[in-house]
C-alpha cells in the first residue's frame, strides 16, 4: 500500500505547482497525468501557504469506488459545488443527505421511461423546427455547438414551461453563460473575494443570477396561482408543483426554483454537447455518416419521429454513445473523501479532494483499443457486454447517477435522426479547441456545412 505523499504525480511549477496547467488546460493535463503517472495521481496546486492537494482517479475500478460502492464516503463538497450551490440553488445536482433523498423521492416518478416518452412529440417538433430553420439559412454553414445549444435549450424549456418557453429561453440564453463562467472562475481561484464586494465579476455574476431567479420565480408563482396549471397539462413544472410524497410533502417555491434551474442547466448543456460533437464527428467521418443517414432515412422516411424510434435507431444511438465517450459533457467530477480509503493500492486520506475524469477513463487504452479513433461499433451489444461498468459513465453512476439520462438519450437520438434524414453534412472546422466550464464545451468554432436533401 502506498501512502498519500508517495502517490505519483507531476512536479509542476516550483511556485504554484500544477495550478496553471489545471486552470489553463485542465483536460490535456489530466490526460497527460494518466499517461505519465498511472491510474491514481497526486496533484499539488497553488502558492506556498495556499497550496491544495488532491487526487485524480482514472481506472474504472477506482471510479466505481468513488461513485458506486463507496459513494457514501465521497461527498459533493468542494469549491466548485459550493459556488454552484450558491448560484443555482440546492437542487438535485448539488443537494446532499436528507435534502437529496427527499427531492429524489418527489421527482423520480416524473422521470420514468413512460413519462419521458410522453415528451417525444414535443422534442420531435423542436427538431423539425430546427431543420426548417436550417433550410432557410444562407450559405449552408452552421456552428454545431451554437445550434445544438439553442435547440437543446428550447427543448428543455418547452418540456419545463410549456407555453412560457420564449421568455425563459431568452433569459437563460443570455444569463447562463455569464453565471457559468462566474462559478468556474470563483471555484478555481486561489483566493475567492466575498460576493458582496462590488467587483466587475461579482456584478456580472449576480445580475445574471438575479435575471434567472426572476423569470423562474414569476413563472412558478403564476403556475402555483392556477393550482399547478390545467388539469391535463403535463409540462414538467406543473408536475413538480403538483408532486406530493406519501405523507403529503411537497416542494416549496424556492425548492421548485432550484430544481428548475438545475434542469435548465444540466438538461440543456449536457445534451447540447453530445449532439454537437456527434454531428461534428459524423461530418468528419463519411463512412459512419453514410450508415447513420441510411438508418435515419429508412426509419424516419416521410414522418416525424416517436418515442418508439429510440429502439429503431440503434446505429445513431451508438454514434451518440461514442461521441459521449470521446467528449463527455461532464468531463470532470469532483468529490471529497470523508474517511481514509484505499484506491488501486494508494491511500487516499480523510478529507482529500478527489477527481474522477470521464474524459480520461473513456480513453483508457486498457479498456478502449485505439482510444482516439471514432468507432460507434464499440457500443454493439456484444462489445458492451464484456466492458467494465465504469469504463463509460457519461451520466455518472451509483446512487447519484443522472435522473435525466433517458430524457437526454431520447432527445438526442430523435434530433440527430431528423437532421441526418434531412441534410447532408460536411465538416468545415476539422479541429476544435476544448474548454472546461460547468460542462465541456467547444472553445473555437465547430462549423459544418449542411445541404438539404429531397
PDB file of C-alpha atoms in Angstrom, residues 28-149:
ATOM      1  CA  UNK A  28      -4.805  17.990 -21.511  1.00  0.00           C
ATOM      2  CA  UNK A  29      -3.246  17.993 -18.031  1.00  0.00           C
ATOM      3  CA  UNK A  30      -5.388  15.104 -16.782  1.00  0.00           C
ATOM      4  CA  UNK A  31      -4.792  13.058 -19.937  1.00  0.00           C
ATOM      5  CA  UNK A  32      -1.034  13.553 -19.596  1.00  0.00           C
ATOM      6  CA  UNK A  33      -1.187  12.683 -15.898  1.00  0.00           C
ATOM      7  CA  UNK A  34      -2.704   9.252 -16.562  1.00  0.00           C
ATOM      8  CA  UNK A  35      -0.233   8.582 -19.365  1.00  0.00           C
ATOM      9  CA  UNK A  36       2.807   9.609 -17.321  1.00  0.00           C
ATOM     10  CA  UNK A  37       1.854   8.557 -13.778  1.00  0.00           C
ATOM     11  CA  UNK A  38      -0.854   5.897 -13.884  1.00  0.00           C
ATOM     12  CA  UNK A  39      -4.397   5.466 -12.581  1.00  0.00           C
ATOM     13  CA  UNK A  40      -4.088   7.388  -9.307  1.00  0.00           C
ATOM     14  CA  UNK A  41      -2.279  10.729  -9.489  1.00  0.00           C
ATOM     15  CA  UNK A  42      -1.485  13.308  -6.827  1.00  0.00           C
ATOM     16  CA  UNK A  43      -1.622  16.993  -7.732  1.00  0.00           C
ATOM     17  CA  UNK A  44      -0.347  19.997  -5.808  1.00  0.00           C
ATOM     18  CA  UNK A  45      -1.702  23.376  -6.905  1.00  0.00           C
ATOM     19  CA  UNK A  46      -1.327  26.907  -5.562  1.00  0.00           C
ATOM     20  CA  UNK A  47       1.345  29.097  -3.996  1.00  0.00           C
ATOM     21  CA  UNK A  48       3.052  28.197  -0.684  1.00  0.00           C
ATOM     22  CA  UNK A  49       0.634  28.627   2.198  1.00  0.00           C
ATOM     23  CA  UNK A  50      -2.370  28.223  -0.112  1.00  0.00           C
ATOM     24  CA  UNK A  51      -1.293  25.021  -1.818  1.00  0.00           C
ATOM     25  CA  UNK A  52      -4.022  22.422  -2.294  1.00  0.00           C
ATOM     26  CA  UNK A  53      -3.516  18.664  -2.573  1.00  0.00           C
ATOM     27  CA  UNK A  54      -5.938  16.462  -4.455  1.00  0.00           C
ATOM     28  CA  UNK A  55      -6.039  13.071  -6.152  1.00  0.00           C
ATOM     29  CA  UNK A  56      -7.252  12.080  -9.618  1.00  0.00           C
ATOM     30  CA  UNK A  57      -8.596   8.549 -10.131  1.00  0.00           C
ATOM     31  CA  UNK A  58      -8.730   7.173 -13.684  1.00  0.00           C
ATOM     32  CA  UNK A  59      -9.271   3.384 -13.557  1.00  0.00           C
ATOM     33  CA  UNK A  60     -12.855   2.084 -13.921  1.00  0.00           C
ATOM     34  CA  UNK A  61     -12.356   0.120 -10.696  1.00  0.00           C
ATOM     35  CA  UNK A  62     -11.356   3.284  -8.844  1.00  0.00           C
ATOM     36  CA  UNK A  63     -14.231   5.261 -10.344  1.00  0.00           C
ATOM     37  CA  UNK A  64     -16.591   2.512  -9.177  1.00  0.00           C
ATOM     38  CA  UNK A  65     -15.391   3.035  -5.610  1.00  0.00           C
ATOM     39  CA  UNK A  66     -15.843   6.796  -5.747  1.00  0.00           C
ATOM     40  CA  UNK A  67     -19.248   6.901  -7.447  1.00  0.00           C
ATOM     41  CA  UNK A  68     -20.653   3.469  -6.672  1.00  0.00           C
ATOM     42  CA  UNK A  69     -19.567   1.029  -3.984  1.00  0.00           C
ATOM     43  CA  UNK A  70     -18.195   3.667  -1.584  1.00  0.00           C
ATOM     44  CA  UNK A  71     -20.314   6.618  -2.719  1.00  0.00           C
ATOM     45  CA  UNK A  72     -21.299   7.490   0.867  1.00  0.00           C
ATOM     46  CA  UNK A  73     -17.634   8.218   1.615  1.00  0.00           C
ATOM     47  CA  UNK A  74     -17.270  10.660  -1.298  1.00  0.00           C
ATOM     48  CA  UNK A  75     -19.358  13.782  -0.935  1.00  0.00           C
ATOM     49  CA  UNK A  76     -20.144  16.752  -3.169  1.00  0.00           C
ATOM     50  CA  UNK A  77     -18.105  19.077  -1.015  1.00  0.00           C
ATOM     51  CA  UNK A  78     -15.580  21.230  -2.832  1.00  0.00           C
ATOM     52  CA  UNK A  79     -15.217  24.794  -4.073  1.00  0.00           C
ATOM     53  CA  UNK A  80     -16.980  24.042  -7.366  1.00  0.00           C
ATOM     54  CA  UNK A  81     -20.110  22.595  -5.749  1.00  0.00           C
ATOM     55  CA  UNK A  82     -20.092  25.352  -3.123  1.00  0.00           C
ATOM     56  CA  UNK A  83     -20.145  28.010  -5.828  1.00  0.00           C
ATOM     57  CA  UNK A  84     -22.682  26.143  -7.952  1.00  0.00           C
ATOM     58  CA  UNK A  85     -24.958  25.667  -4.932  1.00  0.00           C
ATOM     59  CA  UNK A  86     -24.872  29.380  -4.148  1.00  0.00           C
ATOM     60  CA  UNK A  87     -25.537  30.315  -7.769  1.00  0.00           C
ATOM     61  CA  UNK A  88     -28.239  27.873  -8.913  1.00  0.00           C
ATOM     62  CA  UNK A  89     -29.583  26.577  -5.612  1.00  0.00           C
ATOM     63  CA  UNK A  90     -29.773  23.333  -3.721  1.00  0.00           C
ATOM     64  CA  UNK A  91     -31.414  21.143  -6.375  1.00  0.00           C
ATOM     65  CA  UNK A  92     -30.776  17.521  -7.312  1.00  0.00           C
ATOM     66  CA  UNK A  93     -27.371  18.300  -8.800  1.00  0.00           C
ATOM     67  CA  UNK A  94     -25.985  19.943  -5.658  1.00  0.00           C
ATOM     68  CA  UNK A  95     -28.041  18.758  -2.658  1.00  0.00           C
ATOM     69  CA  UNK A  96     -26.948  16.020  -0.249  1.00  0.00           C
ATOM     70  CA  UNK A  97     -28.185  13.781   2.558  1.00  0.00           C
ATOM     71  CA  UNK A  98     -31.830  14.242   3.622  1.00  0.00           C
ATOM     72  CA  UNK A  99     -32.397  17.116   1.165  1.00  0.00           C
ATOM     73  CA  UNK A 100     -31.269  14.969  -1.748  1.00  0.00           C
ATOM     74  CA  UNK A 101     -33.231  11.890  -0.663  1.00  0.00           C
ATOM     75  CA  UNK A 102     -36.408  13.924  -0.221  1.00  0.00           C
ATOM     76  CA  UNK A 103     -36.037  15.638  -3.600  1.00  0.00           C
ATOM     77  CA  UNK A 104     -35.266  12.369  -5.358  1.00  0.00           C
ATOM     78  CA  UNK A 105     -38.375  10.723  -3.855  1.00  0.00           C
ATOM     79  CA  UNK A 106     -40.594  13.535  -5.105  1.00  0.00           C
ATOM     80  CA  UNK A 107     -39.022  13.913  -8.545  1.00  0.00           C
ATOM     81  CA  UNK A 108     -38.147  10.335  -9.568  1.00  0.00           C
ATOM     82  CA  UNK A 109     -41.741   9.493 -10.624  1.00  0.00           C
ATOM     83  CA  UNK A 110     -41.579  12.348 -13.148  1.00  0.00           C
ATOM     84  CA  UNK A 111     -38.669  10.684 -14.972  1.00  0.00           C
ATOM     85  CA  UNK A 112     -39.933   7.178 -15.557  1.00  0.00           C
ATOM     86  CA  UNK A 113     -39.442   5.909 -19.104  1.00  0.00           C
ATOM     87  CA  UNK A 114     -43.183   6.039 -19.744  1.00  0.00           C
ATOM     88  CA  UNK A 115     -43.456   9.641 -18.551  1.00  0.00           C
ATOM     89  CA  UNK A 116     -40.394  10.780 -20.502  1.00  0.00           C
ATOM     90  CA  UNK A 117     -41.577   9.044 -23.665  1.00  0.00           C
ATOM     91  CA  UNK A 118     -44.638  11.265 -23.469  1.00  0.00           C
ATOM     92  CA  UNK A 119     -42.404  14.223 -24.333  1.00  0.00           C
ATOM     93  CA  UNK A 120     -41.253  12.695 -27.632  1.00  0.00           C
ATOM     94  CA  UNK A 121     -43.802  14.610 -29.699  1.00  0.00           C
ATOM     95  CA  UNK A 122     -42.657  17.976 -28.312  1.00  0.00           C
ATOM     96  CA  UNK A 123     -38.999  17.035 -28.834  1.00  0.00           C
ATOM     97  CA  UNK A 124     -39.725  15.959 -32.407  1.00  0.00           C
ATOM     98  CA  UNK A 125     -41.487  19.257 -33.113  1.00  0.00           C
ATOM     99  CA  UNK A 126     -38.460  21.217 -31.882  1.00  0.00           C
ATOM    100  CA  UNK A 127     -36.139  19.067 -34.031  1.00  0.00           C
ATOM    101  CA  UNK A 128     -38.329  19.602 -37.104  1.00  0.00           C
ATOM    102  CA  UNK A 129     -38.412  23.364 -36.406  1.00  0.00           C
ATOM    103  CA  UNK A 130     -34.604  23.362 -36.305  1.00  0.00           C
ATOM    104  CA  UNK A 131     -34.483  21.542 -39.645  1.00  0.00           C
ATOM    105  CA  UNK A 132     -36.848  24.107 -41.180  1.00  0.00           C
ATOM    106  CA  UNK A 133     -34.662  26.932 -39.919  1.00  0.00           C
ATOM    107  CA  UNK A 134     -31.559  25.342 -41.433  1.00  0.00           C
ATOM    108  CA  UNK A 135     -33.259  25.132 -44.816  1.00  0.00           C
ATOM    109  CA  UNK A 136     -33.630  28.902 -44.783  1.00  0.00           C
ATOM    110  CA  UNK A 137     -30.056  29.738 -43.832  1.00  0.00           C
ATOM    111  CA  UNK A 138     -27.905  31.438 -46.470  1.00  0.00           C
ATOM    112  CA  UNK A 139     -24.595  29.749 -47.239  1.00  0.00           C
ATOM    113  CA  UNK A 140     -25.438  26.447 -45.594  1.00  0.00           C
ATOM    114  CA  UNK A 141     -22.836  26.714 -42.799  1.00  0.00           C
ATOM    115  CA  UNK A 142     -23.772  26.368 -39.141  1.00  0.00           C
ATOM    116  CA  UNK A 143     -21.783  26.263 -35.911  1.00  0.00           C
ATOM    117  CA  UNK A 144     -22.789  22.889 -34.477  1.00  0.00           C
ATOM    118  CA  UNK A 145     -22.091  23.959 -30.893  1.00  0.00           C
ATOM    119  CA  UNK A 146     -24.241  27.092 -31.107  1.00  0.00           C
ATOM    120  CA  UNK A 147     -27.034  25.376 -32.999  1.00  0.00           C
ATOM    121  CA  UNK A 148     -27.261  22.397 -30.674  1.00  0.00           C
ATOM    122  CA  UNK A 149     -27.166  24.648 -27.606  1.00  0.00           C
TER     123      UNK A 149
END
